[in-house]
Coordinates of C-alpha atoms and ligand atoms in Angstrom, one line a residue:
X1 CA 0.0 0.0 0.0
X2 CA 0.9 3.7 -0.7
X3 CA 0.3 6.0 2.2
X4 CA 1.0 9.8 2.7
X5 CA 0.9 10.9 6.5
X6 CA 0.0 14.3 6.5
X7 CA 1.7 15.4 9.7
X8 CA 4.9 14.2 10.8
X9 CA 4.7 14.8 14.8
X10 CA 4.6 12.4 17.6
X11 CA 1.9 10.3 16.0
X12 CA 2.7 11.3 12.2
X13 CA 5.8 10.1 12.2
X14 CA 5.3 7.1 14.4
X15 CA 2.7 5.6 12.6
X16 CA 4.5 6.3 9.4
X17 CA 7.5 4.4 10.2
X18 CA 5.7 1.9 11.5
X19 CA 3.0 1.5 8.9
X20 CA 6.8 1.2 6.6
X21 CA 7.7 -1.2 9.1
X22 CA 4.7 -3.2 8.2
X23 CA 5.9 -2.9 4.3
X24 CA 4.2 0.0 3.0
X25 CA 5.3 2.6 1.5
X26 CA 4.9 5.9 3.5
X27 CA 5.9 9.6 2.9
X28 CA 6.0 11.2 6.0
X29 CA 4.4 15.3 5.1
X30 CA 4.9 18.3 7.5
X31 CA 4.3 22.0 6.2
X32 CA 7.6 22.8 9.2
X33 CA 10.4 22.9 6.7
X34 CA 12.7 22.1 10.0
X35 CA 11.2 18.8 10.4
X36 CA 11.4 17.4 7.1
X37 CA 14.7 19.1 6.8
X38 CA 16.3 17.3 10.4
X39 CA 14.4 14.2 9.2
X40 CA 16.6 14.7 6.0
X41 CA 19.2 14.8 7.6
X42 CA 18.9 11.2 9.6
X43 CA 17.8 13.5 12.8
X44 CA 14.8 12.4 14.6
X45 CA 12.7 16.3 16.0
X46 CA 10.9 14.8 18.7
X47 CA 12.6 12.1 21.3
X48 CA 10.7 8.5 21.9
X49 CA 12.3 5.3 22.4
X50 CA 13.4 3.2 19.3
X51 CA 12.2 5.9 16.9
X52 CA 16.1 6.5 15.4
X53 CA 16.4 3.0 14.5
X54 CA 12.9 2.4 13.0
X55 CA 13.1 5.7 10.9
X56 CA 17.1 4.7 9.9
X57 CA 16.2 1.4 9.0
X58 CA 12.9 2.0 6.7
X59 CA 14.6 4.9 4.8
X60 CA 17.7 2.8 3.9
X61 CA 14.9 -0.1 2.9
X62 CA 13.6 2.8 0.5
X63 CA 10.2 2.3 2.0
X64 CA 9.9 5.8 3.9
X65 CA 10.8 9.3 3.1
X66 CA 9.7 12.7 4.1
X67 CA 8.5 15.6 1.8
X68 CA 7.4 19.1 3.0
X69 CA 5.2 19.1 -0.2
X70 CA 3.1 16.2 -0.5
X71 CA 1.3 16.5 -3.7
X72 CA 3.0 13.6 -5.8
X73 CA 2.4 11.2 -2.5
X74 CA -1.0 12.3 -2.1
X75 CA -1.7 11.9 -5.9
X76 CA -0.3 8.3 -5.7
X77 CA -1.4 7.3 -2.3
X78 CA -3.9 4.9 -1.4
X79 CA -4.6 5.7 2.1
X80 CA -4.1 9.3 3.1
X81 CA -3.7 9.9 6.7
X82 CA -4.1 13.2 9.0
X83 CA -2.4 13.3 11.6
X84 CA -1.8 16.9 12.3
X85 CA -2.9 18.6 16.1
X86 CA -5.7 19.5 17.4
X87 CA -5.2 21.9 20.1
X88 CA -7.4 23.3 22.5
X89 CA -9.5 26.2 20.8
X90 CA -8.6 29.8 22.4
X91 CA -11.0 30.7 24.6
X92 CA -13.7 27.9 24.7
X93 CA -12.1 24.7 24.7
X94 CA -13.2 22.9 21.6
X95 CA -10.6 21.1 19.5
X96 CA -9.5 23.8 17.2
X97 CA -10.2 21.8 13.9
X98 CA -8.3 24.6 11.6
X99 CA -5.2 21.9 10.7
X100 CA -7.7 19.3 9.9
X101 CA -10.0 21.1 7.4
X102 CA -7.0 23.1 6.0
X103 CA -5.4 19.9 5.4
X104 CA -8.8 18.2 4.0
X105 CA -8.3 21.4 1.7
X106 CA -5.2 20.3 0.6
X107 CA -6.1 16.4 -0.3
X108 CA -9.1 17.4 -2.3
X109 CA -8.0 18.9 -4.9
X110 CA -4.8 15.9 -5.4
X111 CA -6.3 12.6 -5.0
X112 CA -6.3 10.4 -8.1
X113 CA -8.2 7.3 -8.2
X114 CA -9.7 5.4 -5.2
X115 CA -8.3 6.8 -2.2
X116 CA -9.1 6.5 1.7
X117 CA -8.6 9.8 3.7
X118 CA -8.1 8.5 7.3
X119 CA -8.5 10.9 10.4
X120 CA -5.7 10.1 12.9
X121 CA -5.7 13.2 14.7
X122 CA -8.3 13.1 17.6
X123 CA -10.9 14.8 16.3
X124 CA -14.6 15.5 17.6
X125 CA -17.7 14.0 16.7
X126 CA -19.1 14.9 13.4
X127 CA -15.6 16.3 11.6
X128 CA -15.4 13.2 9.5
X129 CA -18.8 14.6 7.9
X130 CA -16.9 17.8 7.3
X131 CA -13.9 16.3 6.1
X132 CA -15.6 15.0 3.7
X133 CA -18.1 17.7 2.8
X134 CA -15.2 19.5 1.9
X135 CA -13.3 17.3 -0.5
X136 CA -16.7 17.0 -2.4
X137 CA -17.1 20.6 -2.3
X138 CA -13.4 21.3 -3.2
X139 CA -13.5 18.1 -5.8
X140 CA -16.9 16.8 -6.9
X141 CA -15.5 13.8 -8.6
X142 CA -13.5 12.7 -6.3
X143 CA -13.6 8.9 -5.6
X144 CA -12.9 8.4 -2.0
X145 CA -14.2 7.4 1.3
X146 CA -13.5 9.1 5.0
X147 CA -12.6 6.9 7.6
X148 CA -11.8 7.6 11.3
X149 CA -8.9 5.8 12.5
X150 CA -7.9 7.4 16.1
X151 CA -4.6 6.8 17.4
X152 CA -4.4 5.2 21.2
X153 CA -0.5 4.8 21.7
X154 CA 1.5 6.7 24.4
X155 CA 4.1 8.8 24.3
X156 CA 7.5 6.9 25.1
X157 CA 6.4 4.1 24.6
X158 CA 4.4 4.4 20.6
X159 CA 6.3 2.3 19.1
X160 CA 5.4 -1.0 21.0
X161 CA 2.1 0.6 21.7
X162 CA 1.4 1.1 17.8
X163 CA 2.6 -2.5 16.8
X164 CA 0.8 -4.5 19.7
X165 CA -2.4 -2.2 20.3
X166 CA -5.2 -3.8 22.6
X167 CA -7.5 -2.9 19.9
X168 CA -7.3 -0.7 16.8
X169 CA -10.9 1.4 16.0
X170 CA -11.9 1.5 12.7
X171 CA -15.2 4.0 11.5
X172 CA -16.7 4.0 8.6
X173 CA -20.0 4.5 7.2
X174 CA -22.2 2.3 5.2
X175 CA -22.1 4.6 1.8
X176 CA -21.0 3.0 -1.6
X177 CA -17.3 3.3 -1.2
X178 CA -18.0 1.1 3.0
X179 CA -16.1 -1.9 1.4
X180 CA -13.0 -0.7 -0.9
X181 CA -12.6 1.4 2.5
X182 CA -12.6 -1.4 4.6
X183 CA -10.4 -3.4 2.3
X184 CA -7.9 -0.7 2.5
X185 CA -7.5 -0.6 5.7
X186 CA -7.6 -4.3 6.7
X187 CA -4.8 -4.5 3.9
X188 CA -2.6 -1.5 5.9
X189 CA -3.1 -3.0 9.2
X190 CA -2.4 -6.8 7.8
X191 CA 1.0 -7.7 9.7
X192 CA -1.6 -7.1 13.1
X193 CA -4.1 -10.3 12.0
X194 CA -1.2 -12.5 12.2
X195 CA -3.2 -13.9 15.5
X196 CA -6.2 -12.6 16.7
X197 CA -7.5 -9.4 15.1
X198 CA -7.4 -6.4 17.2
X199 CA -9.4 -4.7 14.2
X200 CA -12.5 -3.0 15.8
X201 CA -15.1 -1.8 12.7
X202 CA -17.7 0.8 14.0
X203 CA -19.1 3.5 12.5
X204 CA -17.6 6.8 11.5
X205 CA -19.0 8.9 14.8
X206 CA -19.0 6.1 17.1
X207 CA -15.3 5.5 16.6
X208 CA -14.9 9.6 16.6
X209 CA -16.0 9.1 20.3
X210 CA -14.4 6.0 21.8
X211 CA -11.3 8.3 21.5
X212 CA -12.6 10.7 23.7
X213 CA -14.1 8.1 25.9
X214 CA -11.2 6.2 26.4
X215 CA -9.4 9.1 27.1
X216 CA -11.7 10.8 29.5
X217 CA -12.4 7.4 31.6
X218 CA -8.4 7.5 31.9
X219 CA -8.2 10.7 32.8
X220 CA -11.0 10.4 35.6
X221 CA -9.5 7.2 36.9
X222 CA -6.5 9.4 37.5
X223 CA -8.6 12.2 39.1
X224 CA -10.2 9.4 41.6
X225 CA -6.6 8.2 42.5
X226 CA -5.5 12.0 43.1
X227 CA -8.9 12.6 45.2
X228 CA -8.4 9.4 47.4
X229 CA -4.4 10.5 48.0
X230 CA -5.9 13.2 49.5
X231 CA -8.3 11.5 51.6
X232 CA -5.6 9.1 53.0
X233 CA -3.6 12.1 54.3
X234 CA -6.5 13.2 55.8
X235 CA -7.4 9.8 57.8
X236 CA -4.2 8.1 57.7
X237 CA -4.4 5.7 54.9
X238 CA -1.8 5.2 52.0
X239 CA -3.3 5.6 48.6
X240 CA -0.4 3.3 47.2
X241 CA -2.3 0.1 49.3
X242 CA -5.7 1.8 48.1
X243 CA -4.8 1.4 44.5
X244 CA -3.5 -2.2 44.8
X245 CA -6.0 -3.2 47.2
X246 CA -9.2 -1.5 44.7
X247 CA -6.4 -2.4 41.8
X248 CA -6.6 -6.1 41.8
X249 CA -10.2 -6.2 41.2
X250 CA -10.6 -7.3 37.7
X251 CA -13.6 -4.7 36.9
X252 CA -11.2 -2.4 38.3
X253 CA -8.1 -3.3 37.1
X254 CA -4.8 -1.9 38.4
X255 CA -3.2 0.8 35.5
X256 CA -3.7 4.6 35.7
X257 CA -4.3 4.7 39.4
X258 CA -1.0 6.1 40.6
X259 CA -1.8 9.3 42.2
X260 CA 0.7 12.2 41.5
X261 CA 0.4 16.1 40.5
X262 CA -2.6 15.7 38.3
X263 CA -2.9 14.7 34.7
X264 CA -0.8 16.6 32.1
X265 CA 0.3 16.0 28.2
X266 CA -0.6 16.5 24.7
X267 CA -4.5 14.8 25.1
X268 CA -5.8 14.5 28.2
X269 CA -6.4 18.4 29.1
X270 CA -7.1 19.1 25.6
X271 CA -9.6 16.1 24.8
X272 CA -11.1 16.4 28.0
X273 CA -12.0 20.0 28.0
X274 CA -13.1 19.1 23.9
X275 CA -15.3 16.0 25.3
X276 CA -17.2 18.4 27.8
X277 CA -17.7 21.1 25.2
X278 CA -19.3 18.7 22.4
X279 CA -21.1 16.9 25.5
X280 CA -23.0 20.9 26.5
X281 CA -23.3 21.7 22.4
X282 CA -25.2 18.5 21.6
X283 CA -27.4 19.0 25.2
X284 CA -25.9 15.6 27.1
X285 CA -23.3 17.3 29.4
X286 CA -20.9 15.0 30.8
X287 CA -21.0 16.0 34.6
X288 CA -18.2 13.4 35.7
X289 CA -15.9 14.5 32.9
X290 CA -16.8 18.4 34.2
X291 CA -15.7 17.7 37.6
X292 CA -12.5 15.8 36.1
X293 CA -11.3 18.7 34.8
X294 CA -12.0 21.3 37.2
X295 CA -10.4 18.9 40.0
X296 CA -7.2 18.3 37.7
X297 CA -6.7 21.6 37.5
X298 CA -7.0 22.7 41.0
X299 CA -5.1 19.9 41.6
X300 CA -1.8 21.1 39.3
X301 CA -2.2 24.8 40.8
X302 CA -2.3 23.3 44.4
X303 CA 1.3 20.8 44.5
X304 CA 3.5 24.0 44.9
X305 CA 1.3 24.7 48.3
X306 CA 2.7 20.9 49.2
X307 CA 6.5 22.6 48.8
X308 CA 5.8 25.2 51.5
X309 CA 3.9 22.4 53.8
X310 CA 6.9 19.9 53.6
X311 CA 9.3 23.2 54.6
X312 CA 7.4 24.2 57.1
X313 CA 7.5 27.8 55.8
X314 CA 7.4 29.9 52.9
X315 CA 9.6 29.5 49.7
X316 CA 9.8 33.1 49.7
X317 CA 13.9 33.6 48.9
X318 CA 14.3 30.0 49.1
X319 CA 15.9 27.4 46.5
X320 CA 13.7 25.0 44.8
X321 CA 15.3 22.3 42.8
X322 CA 12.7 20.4 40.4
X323 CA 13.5 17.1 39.1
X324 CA 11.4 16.3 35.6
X325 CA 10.2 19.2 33.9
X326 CA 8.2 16.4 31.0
X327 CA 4.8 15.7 31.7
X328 CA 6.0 12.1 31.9
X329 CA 9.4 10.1 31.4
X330 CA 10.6 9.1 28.4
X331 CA 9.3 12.1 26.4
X332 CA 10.6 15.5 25.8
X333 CA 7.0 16.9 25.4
X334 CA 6.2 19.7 28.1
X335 CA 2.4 20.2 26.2
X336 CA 0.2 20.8 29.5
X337 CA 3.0 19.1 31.9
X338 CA 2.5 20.0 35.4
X339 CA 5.6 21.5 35.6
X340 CA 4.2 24.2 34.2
X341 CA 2.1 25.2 36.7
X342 CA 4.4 24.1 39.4
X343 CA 7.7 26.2 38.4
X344 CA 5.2 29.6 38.2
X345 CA 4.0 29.5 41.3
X346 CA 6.9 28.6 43.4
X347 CA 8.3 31.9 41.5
X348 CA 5.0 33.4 42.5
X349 CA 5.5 33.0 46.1
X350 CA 9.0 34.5 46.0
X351 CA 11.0 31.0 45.7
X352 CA 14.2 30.5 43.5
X353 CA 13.8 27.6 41.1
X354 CA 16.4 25.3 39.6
X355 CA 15.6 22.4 37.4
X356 CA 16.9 19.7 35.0
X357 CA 15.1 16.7 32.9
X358 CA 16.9 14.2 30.7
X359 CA 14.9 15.4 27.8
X360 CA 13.1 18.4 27.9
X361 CA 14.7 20.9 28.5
X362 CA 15.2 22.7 25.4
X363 CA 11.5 22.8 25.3
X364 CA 10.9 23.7 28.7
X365 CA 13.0 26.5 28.6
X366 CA 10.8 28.4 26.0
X367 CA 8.0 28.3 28.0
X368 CA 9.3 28.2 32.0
X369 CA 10.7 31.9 32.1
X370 CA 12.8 32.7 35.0
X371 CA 13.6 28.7 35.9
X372 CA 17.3 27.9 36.0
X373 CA 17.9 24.9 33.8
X374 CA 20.7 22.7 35.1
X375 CA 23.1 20.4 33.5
X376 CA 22.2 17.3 35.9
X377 CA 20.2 16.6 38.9
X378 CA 23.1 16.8 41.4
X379 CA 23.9 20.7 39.9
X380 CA 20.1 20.9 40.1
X381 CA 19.6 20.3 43.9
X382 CA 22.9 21.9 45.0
X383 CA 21.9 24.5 47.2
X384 CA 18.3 23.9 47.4
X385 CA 16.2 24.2 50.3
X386 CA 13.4 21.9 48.7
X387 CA 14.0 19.0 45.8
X388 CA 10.7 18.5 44.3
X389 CA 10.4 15.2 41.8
X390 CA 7.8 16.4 39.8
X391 CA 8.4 13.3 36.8
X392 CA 9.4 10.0 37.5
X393 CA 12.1 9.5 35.0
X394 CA 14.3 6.6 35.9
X395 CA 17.2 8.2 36.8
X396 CA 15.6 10.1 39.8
X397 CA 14.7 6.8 40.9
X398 CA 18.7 5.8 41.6
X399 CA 19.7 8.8 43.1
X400 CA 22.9 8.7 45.2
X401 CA 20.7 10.0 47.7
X402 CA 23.3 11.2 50.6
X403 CA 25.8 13.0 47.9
X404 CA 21.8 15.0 47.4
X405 CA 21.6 15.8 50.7
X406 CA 25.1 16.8 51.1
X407 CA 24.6 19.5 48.1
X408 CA 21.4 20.8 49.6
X409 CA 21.3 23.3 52.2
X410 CA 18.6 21.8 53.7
X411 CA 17.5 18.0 53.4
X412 CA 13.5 18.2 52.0
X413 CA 12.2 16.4 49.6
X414 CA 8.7 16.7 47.9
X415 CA 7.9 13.4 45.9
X416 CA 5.0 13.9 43.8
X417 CA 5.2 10.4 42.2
X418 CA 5.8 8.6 45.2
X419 CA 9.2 7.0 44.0
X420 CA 11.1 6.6 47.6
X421 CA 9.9 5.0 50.4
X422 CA 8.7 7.6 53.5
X423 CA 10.3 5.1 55.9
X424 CA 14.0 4.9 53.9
X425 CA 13.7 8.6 53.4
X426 CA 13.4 9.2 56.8
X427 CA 16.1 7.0 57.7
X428 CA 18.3 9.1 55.5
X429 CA 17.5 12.1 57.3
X430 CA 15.1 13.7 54.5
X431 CA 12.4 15.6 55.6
X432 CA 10.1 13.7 53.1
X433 CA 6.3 14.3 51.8
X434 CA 5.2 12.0 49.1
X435 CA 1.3 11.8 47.8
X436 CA -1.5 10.4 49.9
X437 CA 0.7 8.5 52.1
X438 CA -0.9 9.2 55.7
Ligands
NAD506 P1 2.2 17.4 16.8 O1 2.0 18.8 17.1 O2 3.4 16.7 17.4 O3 2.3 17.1 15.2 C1 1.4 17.7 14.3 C2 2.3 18.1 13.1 O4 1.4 18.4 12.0 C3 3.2 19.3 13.2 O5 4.5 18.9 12.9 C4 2.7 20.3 12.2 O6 3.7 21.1 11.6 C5 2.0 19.4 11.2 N1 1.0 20.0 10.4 C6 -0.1 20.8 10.7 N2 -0.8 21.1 9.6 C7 -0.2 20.5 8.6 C8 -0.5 20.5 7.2 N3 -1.6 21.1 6.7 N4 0.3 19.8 6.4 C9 1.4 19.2 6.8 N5 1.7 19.1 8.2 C10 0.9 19.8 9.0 O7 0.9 16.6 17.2 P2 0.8 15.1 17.7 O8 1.1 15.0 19.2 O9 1.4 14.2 16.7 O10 -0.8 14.9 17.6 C11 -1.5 14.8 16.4 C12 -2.9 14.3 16.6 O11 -2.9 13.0 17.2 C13 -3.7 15.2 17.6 O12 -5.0 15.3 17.2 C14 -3.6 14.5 18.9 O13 -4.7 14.7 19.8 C15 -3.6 13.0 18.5 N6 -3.0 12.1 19.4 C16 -1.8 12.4 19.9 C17 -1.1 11.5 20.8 C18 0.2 11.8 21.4 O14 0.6 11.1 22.4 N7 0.9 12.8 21.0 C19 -1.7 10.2 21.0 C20 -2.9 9.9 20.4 C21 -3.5 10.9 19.5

């Protein structure tokens, strides 16, 4: 199969080089002329694990390139996917859909012969009606059919996540072109039917909103995690034994209920706050997804408060070293990381603020003004009054934990992904405050 992925970001350009992986033959399109310049070059933009290798590997094979002008791919493709963002709206939360339709735009007036225009991009209910309104508007011959094709993998870990999926949604609708589609698309997602077929088929709207479902029930299983942390400070419970304890129930199921800073990232805030929106337009508000969001954020504003508790007194002049910066490991995204929040209020109250991640960094730095970025975690927490591990990257995990507290000036640690023990801690002579742990 011939497929041109429109969009070349974290989910662009993963699913393109794995799609080559499977065989195909993919050209990876951004309008950034950096991208597809670095990507030229054998440099990979973003960071995720195993990336360098699968990209490498497929170009030398011949089966993927990049182009910053698609038009030959799209002319010759057989599947063309979009995969460009959908950010938050300014000012009212919907999914700002302006990418989508101007790429839709673009495709219409190129495709030759049967082709399959897949939405990969999380879009809302509704837009693959007006992606395809538009390329019959734009092209009234056009032979094509619009299919929905969300994308569930996670951030550092897409690569295994988009070659074993637990299940890969599929919408289309029953027109004409319902069976070429679905041929197409069983035919791209082949190398995945070797056992048993994670292929779901649904219609178009339906699979529009299992992507928002799935990602709002994750994000309130996180909320209801954060919620209880809080009530086992309050009574003396440990939230850690609450989640295995609630975890090992099969309906429950242990995953996503590690309680922490509150829910960041590139989808969960967005989609969310997009979920809620469509939910009030089309009159059938989502009043659990509501409260998700408005606890999340009070929740991300709130953790610098948990600095100044574990101190004992205000950060005002003091030295606060943060550890992470990504709104999880194994990513240099910073979209919505908690961080964010974090680093301006502790400046806010008056506090000094060093920090280092692995990975973002150069990211961070563009949007965390006034934050010291450091070189490692030791220069990070020399001198600091209060260490705060605000993302769980492995690293922070092995800490030579006695050479940290000889650097600081004072020994206080704020562990907002409950990554040490209270007990050790202690021992060491921390003054330690993890979540929801009595
Ligand atoms: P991203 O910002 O990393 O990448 C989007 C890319 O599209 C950018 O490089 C941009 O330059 C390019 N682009 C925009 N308009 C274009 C056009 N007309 N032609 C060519 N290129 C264009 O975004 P992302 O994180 O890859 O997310 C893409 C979509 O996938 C979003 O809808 C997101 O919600 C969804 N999604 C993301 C993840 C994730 O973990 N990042 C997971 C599942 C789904």
């Amino acid at each position: 199969m011939r497929v041109a992925m429109i969009g070349s970001g974290y989910v662009g350009l993963v699913s393109g080089a794995c799609f080559a992986d499977f065989g195909h033959t993919v050209v990876c399109i951004d309008k950034d002329p950096s991208k597809i310049e670095r990507l030229n070059r054998g440099e990979i933009p973003i960071f995720e694990p195993g990336l360098d290798d699968l990209v490498e590997t497929n170009v030398r094979d011949g089966r993927l390139s990049f182009s910053q002008d698609g038009a030959e791919a799209i002319r010759t493709a057989d599947a063309v996917f979009i995969a460009v963002g959908t950010p938050s709206r300014r000012g009212d939360g919907h999914a700002d859909l302006s990418y989508v339709h101007a790429a839709a735009e673009e495709i219409a007036g190129l495709i030759q012969g049967f082709t399959v225009v897949v939405t990969k991009s999380t879009v809302p209910v509704g837009t693959g009606d007006e992606v395809e309104a538009i390329i019959r508007r734009v092209n009234p011959d056009a032979d094509f059919a619009v299919v929905s094709n969300p994308e569930f993998l996670r951030e550092g870990a897409a690569i295994g996540d988009f070659k074993r999926p637990d299940r890969v949604v599929i919408g289309v609708n029953e027109d004409a072109a319902a069976e070429r589609a679905r041929t197409v698309m069983s035919e791209l997602y082949r190398p995945l039917n070797l056992n048993e077929s994670p292929l779901l088929f649904v219609n178009r709207r339906t699979s529009e909103l299992i992507k928002y479902a799935a990602n709002a029930f994750l994000a309130m299983k996180i909320t209801f995690i954060n919620e209880m942390a809080d009530l086992c400070e309050a009574v003396g419970a440990d939230v850690q034994q609450v989640a295995r304890g609630i975890g090992l129930d099969k309906r429950i199921g242990a995953k996503f209920l590690h309680a922490g800073p509150g829910y960041g990232g590139s989808c969960f805030p967005k989609d969310t706050i997009a979920l809620v929106r469509t939910a009030q337009q089309y009159g059938a508000p989502t009043r659990l997804i509501e409260a998700t969001v408005a606890v999340n954020d009070a929740r991300k504003q709130a953790m610098a408060g948990r600095v100044e508790k574990t101190l004992g007194a205000s950060v005002q002049g003091k030295t606060v070293a943060l550890l992470g910066l990504t709104f999880k490991p194994n990513t240099d995204d910073m979209r919505d990381a908690p961080s964010l929040d974090i680093a301006p209020a502790l400046i806010a109250a008056g506090a000094r603020v060093q920090a280092f991640d692995p990975e973002g960094m150069h990211e961070a730095a563009k949007l965390l003004d006034g934050v010291e970025m450091k070189d490692s975690a030791y220069d990070a927490v020399q001198g600091a009054d209060a260490v705060v591990i605000v993302t769980e990257w492995d690293q922070f995990r092995a800490l030579d934990l006695d050479r940290v507290k000889l650097l600081m000036n004072q020994p206080v640690l704020v562990d907002l992904r409950n990554i040490y023990r209270p007990e050790d801690m202690q021992r060491r002579g921390f003054r330690y405050s993890g979540i929801g742990r009595g």
